[in-house]
PDB file of C-alpha atoms in Angstrom:
ATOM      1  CA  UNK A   1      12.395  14.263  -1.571  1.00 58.00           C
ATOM      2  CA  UNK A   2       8.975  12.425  -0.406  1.00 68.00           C
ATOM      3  CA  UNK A   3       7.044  11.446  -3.575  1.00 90.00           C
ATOM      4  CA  UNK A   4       3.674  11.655  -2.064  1.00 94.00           C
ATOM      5  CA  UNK A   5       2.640  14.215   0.810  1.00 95.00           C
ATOM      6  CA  UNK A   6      -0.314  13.841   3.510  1.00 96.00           C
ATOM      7  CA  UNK A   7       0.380  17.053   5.743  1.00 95.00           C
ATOM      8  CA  UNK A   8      -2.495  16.201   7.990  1.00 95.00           C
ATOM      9  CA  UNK A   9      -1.631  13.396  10.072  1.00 93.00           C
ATOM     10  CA  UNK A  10      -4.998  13.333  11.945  1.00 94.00           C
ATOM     11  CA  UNK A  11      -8.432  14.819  10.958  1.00 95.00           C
ATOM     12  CA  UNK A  12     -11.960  14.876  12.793  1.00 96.00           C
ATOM     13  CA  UNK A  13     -15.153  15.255  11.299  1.00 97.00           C
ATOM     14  CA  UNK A  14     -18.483  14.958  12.237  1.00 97.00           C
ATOM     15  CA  UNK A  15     -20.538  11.998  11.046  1.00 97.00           C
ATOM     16  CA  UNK A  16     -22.876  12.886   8.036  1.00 97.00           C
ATOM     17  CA  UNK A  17     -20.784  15.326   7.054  1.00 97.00           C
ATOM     18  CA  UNK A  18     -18.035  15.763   4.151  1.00 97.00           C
ATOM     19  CA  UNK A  19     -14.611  15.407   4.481  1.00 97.00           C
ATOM     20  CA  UNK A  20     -11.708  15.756   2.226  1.00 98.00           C
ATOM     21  CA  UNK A  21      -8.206  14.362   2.940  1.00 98.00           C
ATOM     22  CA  UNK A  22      -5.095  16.213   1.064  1.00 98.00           C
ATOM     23  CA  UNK A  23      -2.640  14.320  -1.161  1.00 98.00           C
ATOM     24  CA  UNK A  24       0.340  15.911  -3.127  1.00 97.00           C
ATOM     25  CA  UNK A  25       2.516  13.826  -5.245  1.00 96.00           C
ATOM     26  CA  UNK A  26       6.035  14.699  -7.379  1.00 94.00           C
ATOM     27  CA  UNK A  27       6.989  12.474 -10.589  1.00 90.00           C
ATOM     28  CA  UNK A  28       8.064  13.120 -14.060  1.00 88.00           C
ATOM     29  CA  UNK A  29       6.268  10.427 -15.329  1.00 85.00           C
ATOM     30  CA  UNK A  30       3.644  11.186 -18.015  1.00 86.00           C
ATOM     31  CA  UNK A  31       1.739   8.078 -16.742  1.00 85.00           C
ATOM     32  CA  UNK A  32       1.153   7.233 -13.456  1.00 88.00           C
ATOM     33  CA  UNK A  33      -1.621   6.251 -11.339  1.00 90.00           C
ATOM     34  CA  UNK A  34      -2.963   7.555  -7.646  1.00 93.00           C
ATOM     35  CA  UNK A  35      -4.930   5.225  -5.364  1.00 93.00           C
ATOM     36  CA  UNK A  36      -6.251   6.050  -1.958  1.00 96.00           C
ATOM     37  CA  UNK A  37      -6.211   2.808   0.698  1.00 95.00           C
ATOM     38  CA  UNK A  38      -8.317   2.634   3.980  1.00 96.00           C
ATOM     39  CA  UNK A  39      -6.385   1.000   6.980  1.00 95.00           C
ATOM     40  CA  UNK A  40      -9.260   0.310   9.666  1.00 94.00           C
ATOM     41  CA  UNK A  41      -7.450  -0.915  13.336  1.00 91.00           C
ATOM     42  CA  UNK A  42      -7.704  -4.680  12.198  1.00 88.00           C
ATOM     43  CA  UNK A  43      -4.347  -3.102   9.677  1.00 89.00           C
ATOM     44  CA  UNK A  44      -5.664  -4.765   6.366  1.00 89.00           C
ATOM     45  CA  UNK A  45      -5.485  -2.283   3.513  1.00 92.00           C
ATOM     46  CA  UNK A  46      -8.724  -1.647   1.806  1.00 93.00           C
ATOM     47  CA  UNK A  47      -8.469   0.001  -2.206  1.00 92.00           C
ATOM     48  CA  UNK A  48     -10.884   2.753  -2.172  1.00 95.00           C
ATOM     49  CA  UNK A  49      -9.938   4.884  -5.261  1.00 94.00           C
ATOM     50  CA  UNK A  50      -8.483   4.989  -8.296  1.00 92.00           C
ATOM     51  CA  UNK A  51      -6.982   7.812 -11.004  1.00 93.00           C
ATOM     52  CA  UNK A  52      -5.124   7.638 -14.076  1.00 90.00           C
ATOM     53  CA  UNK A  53      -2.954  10.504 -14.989  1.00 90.00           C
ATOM     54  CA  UNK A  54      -4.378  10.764 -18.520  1.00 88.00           C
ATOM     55  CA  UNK A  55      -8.248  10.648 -16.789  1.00 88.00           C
ATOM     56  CA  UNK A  56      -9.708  13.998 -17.315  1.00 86.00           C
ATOM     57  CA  UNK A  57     -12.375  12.825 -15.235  1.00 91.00           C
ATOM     58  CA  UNK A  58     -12.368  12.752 -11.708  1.00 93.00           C
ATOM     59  CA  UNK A  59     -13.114   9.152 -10.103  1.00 93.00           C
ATOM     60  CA  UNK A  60     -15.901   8.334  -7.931  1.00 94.00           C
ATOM     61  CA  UNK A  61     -16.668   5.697  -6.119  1.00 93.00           C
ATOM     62  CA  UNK A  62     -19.785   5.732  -4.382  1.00 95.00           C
ATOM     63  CA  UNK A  63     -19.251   8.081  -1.096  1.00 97.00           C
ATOM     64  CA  UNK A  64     -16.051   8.506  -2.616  1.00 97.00           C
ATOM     65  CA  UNK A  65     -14.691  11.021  -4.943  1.00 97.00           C
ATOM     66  CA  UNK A  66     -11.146  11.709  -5.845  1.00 97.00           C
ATOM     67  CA  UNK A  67     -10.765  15.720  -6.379  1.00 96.00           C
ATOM     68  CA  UNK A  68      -7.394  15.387  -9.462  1.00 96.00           C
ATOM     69  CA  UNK A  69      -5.789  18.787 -10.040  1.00 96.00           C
ATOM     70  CA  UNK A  70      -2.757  17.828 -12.242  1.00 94.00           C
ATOM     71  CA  UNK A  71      -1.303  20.750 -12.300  1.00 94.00           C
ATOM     72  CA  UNK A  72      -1.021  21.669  -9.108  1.00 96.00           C
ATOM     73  CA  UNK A  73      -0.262  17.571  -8.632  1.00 96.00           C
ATOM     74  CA  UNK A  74      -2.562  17.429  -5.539  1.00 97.00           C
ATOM     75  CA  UNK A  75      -5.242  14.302  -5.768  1.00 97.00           C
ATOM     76  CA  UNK A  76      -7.400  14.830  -2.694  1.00 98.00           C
ATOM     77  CA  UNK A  77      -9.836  12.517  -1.424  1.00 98.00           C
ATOM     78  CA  UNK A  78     -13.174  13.332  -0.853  1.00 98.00           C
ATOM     79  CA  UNK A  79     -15.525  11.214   1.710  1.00 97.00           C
ATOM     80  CA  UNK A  80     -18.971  12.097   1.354  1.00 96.00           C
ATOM     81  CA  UNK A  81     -21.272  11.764   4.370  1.00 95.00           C
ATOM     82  CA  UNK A  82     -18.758  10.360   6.680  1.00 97.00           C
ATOM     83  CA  UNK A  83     -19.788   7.231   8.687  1.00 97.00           C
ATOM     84  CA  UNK A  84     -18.654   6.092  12.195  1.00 97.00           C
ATOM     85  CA  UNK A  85     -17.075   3.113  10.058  1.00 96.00           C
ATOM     86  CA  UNK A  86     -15.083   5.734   8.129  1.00 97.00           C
ATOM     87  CA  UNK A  87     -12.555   5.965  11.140  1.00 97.00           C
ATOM     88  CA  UNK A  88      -9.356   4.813   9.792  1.00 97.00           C
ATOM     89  CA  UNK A  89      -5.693   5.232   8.535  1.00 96.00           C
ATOM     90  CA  UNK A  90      -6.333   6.782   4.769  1.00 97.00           C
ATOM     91  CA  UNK A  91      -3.456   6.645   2.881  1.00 96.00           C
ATOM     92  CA  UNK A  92      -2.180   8.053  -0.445  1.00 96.00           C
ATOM     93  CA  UNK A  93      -0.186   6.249  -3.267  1.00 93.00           C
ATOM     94  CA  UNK A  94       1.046   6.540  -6.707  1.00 91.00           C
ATOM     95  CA  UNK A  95       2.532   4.024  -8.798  1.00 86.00           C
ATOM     96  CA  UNK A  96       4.920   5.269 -11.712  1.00 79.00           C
ATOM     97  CA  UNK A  97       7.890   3.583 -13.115  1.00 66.00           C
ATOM     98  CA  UNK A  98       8.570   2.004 -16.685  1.00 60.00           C
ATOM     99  CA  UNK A  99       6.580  -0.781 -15.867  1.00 59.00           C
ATOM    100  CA  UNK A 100       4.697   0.872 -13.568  1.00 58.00           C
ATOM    101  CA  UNK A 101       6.110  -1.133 -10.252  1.00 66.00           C
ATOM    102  CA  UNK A 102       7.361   1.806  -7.967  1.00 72.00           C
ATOM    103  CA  UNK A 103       4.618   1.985  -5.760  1.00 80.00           C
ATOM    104  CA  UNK A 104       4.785   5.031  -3.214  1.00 87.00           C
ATOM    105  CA  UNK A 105       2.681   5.456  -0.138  1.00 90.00           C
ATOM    106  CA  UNK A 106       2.421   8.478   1.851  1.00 93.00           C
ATOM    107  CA  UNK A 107       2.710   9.209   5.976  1.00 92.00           C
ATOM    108  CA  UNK A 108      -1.421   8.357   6.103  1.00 95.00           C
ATOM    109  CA  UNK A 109      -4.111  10.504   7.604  1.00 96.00           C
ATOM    110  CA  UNK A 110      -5.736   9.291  10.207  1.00 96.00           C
ATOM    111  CA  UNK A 111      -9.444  10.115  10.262  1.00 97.00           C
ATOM    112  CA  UNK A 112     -11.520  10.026  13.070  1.00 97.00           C
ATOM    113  CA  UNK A 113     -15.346  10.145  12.493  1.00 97.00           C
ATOM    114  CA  UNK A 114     -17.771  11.617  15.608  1.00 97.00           C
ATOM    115  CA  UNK A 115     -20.896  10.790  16.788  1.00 95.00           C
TER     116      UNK A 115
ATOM    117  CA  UNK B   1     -11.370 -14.799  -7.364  1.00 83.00           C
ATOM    118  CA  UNK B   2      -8.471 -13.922  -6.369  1.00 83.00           C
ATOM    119  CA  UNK B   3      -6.934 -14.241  -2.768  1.00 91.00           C
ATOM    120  CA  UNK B   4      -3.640 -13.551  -1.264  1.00 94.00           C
ATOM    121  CA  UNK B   5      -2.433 -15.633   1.931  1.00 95.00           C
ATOM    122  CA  UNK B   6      -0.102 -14.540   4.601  1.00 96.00           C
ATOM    123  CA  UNK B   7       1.231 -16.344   7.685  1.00 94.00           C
ATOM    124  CA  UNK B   8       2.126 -16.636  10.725  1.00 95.00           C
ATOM    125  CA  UNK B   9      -0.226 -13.950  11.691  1.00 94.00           C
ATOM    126  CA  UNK B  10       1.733 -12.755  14.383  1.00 95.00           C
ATOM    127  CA  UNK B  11       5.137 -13.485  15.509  1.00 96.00           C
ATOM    128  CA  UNK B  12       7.913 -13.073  18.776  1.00 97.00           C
ATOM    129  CA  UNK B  13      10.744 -13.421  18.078  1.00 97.00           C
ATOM    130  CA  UNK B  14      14.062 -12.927  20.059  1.00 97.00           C
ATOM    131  CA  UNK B  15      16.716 -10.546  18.629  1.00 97.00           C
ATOM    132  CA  UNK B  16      19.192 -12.658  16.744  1.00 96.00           C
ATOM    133  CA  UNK B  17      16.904 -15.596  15.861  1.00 97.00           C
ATOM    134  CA  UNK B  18      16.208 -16.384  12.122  1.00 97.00           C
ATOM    135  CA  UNK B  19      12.744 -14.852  10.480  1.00 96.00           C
ATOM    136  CA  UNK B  20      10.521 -16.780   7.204  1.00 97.00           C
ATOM    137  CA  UNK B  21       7.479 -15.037   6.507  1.00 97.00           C
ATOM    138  CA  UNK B  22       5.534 -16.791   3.750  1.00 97.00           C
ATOM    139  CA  UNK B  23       2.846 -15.349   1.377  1.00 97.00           C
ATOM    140  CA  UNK B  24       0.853 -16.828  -0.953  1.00 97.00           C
ATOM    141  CA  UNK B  25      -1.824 -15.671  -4.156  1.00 96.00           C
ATOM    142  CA  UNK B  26      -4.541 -17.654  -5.722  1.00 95.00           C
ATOM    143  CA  UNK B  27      -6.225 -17.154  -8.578  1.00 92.00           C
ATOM    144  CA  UNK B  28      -3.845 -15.604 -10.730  1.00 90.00           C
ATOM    145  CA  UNK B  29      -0.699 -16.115 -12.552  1.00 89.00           C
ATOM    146  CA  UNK B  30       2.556 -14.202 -13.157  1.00 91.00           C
ATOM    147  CA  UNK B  31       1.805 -11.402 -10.621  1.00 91.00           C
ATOM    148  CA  UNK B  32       3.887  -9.071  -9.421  1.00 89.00           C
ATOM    149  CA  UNK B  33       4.371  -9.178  -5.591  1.00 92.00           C
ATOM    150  CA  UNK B  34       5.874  -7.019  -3.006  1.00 92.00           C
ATOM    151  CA  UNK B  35       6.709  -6.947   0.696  1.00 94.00           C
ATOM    152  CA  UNK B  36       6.095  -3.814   3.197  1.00 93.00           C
ATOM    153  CA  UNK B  37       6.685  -2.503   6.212  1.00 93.00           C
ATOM    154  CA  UNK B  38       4.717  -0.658   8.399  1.00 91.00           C
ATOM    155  CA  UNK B  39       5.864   0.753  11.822  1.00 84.00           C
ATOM    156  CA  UNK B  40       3.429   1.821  14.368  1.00 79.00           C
ATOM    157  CA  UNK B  41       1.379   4.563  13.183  1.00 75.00           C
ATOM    158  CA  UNK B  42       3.677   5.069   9.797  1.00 79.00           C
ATOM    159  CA  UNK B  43       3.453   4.965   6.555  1.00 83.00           C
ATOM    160  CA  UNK B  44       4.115   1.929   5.040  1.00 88.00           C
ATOM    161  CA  UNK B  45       7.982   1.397   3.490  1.00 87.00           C
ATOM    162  CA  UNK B  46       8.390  -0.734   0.390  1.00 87.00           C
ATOM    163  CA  UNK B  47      11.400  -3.488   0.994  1.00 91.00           C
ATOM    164  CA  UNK B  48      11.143  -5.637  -1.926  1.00 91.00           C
ATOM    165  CA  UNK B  49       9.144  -6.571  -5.453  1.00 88.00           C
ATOM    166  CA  UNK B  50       9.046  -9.340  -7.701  1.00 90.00           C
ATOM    167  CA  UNK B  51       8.235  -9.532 -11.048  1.00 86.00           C
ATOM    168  CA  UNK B  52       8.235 -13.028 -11.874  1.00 90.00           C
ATOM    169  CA  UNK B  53      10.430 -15.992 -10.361  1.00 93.00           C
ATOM    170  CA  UNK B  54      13.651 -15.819  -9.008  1.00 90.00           C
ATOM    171  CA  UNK B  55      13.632 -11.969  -9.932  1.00 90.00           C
ATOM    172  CA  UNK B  56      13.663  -9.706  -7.052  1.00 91.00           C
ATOM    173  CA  UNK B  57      14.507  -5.424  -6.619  1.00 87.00           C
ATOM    174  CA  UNK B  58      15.312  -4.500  -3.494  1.00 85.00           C
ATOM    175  CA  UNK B  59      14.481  -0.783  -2.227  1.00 80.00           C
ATOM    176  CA  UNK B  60      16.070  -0.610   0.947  1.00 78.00           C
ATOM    177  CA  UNK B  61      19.297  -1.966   1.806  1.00 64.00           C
ATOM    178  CA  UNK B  62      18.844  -4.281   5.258  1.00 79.00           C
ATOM    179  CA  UNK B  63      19.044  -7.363   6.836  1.00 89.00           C
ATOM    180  CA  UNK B  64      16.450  -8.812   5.389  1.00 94.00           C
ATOM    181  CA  UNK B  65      16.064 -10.606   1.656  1.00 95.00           C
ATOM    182  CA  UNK B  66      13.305 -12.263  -0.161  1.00 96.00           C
ATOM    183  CA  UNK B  67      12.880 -14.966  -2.406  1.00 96.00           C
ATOM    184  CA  UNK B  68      10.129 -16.087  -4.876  1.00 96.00           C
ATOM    185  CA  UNK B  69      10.546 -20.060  -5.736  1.00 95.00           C
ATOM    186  CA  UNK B  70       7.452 -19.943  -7.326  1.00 95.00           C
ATOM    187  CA  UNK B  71       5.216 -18.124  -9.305  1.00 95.00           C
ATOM    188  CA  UNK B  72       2.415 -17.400  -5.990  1.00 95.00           C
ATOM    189  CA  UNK B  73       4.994 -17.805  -3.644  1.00 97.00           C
ATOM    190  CA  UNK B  74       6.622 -15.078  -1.784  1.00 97.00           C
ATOM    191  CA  UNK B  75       9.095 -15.312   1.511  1.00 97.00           C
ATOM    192  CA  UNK B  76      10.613 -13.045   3.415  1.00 97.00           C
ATOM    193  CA  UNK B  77      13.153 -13.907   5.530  1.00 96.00           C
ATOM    194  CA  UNK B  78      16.629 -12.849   8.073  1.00 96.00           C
ATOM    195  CA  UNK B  79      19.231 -15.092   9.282  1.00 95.00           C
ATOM    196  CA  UNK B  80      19.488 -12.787  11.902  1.00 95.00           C
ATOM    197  CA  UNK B  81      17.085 -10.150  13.843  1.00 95.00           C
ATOM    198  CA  UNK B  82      17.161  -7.115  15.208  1.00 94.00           C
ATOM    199  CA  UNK B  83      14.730  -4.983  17.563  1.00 94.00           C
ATOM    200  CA  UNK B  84      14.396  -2.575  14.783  1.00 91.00           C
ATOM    201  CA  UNK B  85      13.241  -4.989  12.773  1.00 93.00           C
ATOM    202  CA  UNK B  86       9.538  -5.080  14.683  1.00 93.00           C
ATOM    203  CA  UNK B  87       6.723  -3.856  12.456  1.00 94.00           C
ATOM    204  CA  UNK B  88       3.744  -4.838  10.491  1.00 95.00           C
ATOM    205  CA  UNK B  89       4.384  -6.456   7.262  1.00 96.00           C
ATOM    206  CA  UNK B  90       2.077  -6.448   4.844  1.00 96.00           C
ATOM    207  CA  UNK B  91       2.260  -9.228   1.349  1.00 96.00           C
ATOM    208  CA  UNK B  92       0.792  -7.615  -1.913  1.00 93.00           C
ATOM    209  CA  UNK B  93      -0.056  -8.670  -5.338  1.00 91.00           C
ATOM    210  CA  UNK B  94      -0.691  -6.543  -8.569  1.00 87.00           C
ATOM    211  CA  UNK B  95      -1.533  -8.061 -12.243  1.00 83.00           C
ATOM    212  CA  UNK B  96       1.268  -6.909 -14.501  1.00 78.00           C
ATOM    213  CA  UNK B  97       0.849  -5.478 -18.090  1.00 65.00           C
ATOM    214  CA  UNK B  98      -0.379  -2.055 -18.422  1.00 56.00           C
ATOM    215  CA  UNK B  99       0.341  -1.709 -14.627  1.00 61.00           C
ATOM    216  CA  UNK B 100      -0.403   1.902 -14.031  1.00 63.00           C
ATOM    217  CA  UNK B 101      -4.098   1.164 -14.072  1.00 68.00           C
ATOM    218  CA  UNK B 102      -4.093  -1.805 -11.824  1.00 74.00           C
ATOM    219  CA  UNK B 103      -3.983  -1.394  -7.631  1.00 81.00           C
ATOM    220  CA  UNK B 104      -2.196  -3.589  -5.324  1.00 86.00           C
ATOM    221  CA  UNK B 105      -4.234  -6.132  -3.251  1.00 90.00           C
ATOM    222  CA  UNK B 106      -3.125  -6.661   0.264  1.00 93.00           C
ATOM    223  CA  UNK B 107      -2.634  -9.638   2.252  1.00 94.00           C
ATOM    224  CA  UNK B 108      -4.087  -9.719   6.031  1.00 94.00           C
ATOM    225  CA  UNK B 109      -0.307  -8.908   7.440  1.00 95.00           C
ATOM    226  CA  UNK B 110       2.052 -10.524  10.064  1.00 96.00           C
ATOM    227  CA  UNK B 111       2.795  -8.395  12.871  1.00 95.00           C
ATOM    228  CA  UNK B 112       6.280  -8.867  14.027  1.00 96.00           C
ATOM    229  CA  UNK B 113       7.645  -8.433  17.297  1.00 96.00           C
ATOM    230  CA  UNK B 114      11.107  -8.546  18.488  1.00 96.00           C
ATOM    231  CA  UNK B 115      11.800  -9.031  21.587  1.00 96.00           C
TER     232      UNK B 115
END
């Protein structure tokens, strides 16, 4: 079974606007973290966001927020007035394991930002 | 700071013909490195980690192996390859400990084709 599920593979949204990407995610880990990557065209991965399982808060990070709903296991990413430069791969991963080294990406949205 | 090295950038390479992809990290020590795949437009598929020298997992069973000689030093290599083996593959680096709260940093990638 996939660990981590992105069930939009593309998205559009117009710039300024708000956008949120979806992210569900199966473990029976107590501890585990979620990240969110951007993967521009040039293919390096860029960290965007961070979430502990124990954080009751939700992360932020500037224009972006991370919307954690444990118990439904979904950690969505939110992008706050989207920018043309926002037009990337976005993927979701979670990183569980004794020592914490499984590291599990999902399929990727792929956001497209208009003008 | 740290930074994490990976060359050749790209690569062709006829089917058959022996692969070495090299990656390197500065500025840290005793990190925990790990070699992906991406295919075009996909998700990217974890092949192997290393948590210190000489120790590697492997997740998926291939053609390929990997090696770490040295504590920054992490190749990835095939005596012999095949079409399928084409792809984007991407070096990454994590500080081990309490690794849940700590991301993966990604190197630039090598993108591999076999002709």
């Amino acid at each position: 079974a996939q660990k981590i599920t992105q069930t939009q593979p593309g998205m559009f949204v117009q710039e300024k606007e708000a956008v949120t990407l979806d992210c569900t995610y199966d473990t029976s880990d107590q501890s585990y973290g979620l990240f969110w990557y951007k993967q521009p065209s040039s293919g390096e991965m860029i960290f965007l966001i961070y979430q502990g399982s124990y954080d009751e808060q939700n992360a932020t990070e500037g224009r972006y927020s991370l919307n954690f709903q444990k118990a439904r296991k979904s950690a969505n990413l939110v992008i706050s007035a989207s920018q043309l430069g926002d037009s990337a791969m976005y993927f979701c991963a979670m990183r569980e394991g004794n020592y914490g080294q499984n590291f599990v990406f999902g399929p990727g949205t792929r956001l497209s930002v208009l003008p | 700071s740290q930074t994490i090295h990976q060359w050749p950038a790209t690569l062709v390479q006829p089917v058959g013909s022996p692969l070495s992809l090299e990656c390197t990290v500065e500025g840290t020590s005793n990190p925990n490195l790990y070699w992906y795949r991406q295919a075009a437009g996909r998700g990217l598929q974890l092949l192997f980690y290393s948590v210190g020298i000489g120790q590697i997992s492997s997740e998926v069973p291939q053609n390929l192996s990997a090696s770490r000689p040295q504590d920054r030093q992490f190749i990835l290599s095939s005596k012999k390859l095949l079409l399928s083996d084409s792809g984007f593959y991407l070096c990454a680096w994590s500080s081990s400990g309490n690794l849940i709260t700590y991301e993966q940093y990604f190197g630039p990638g090598t993108r591999l084709t076999v002709t």
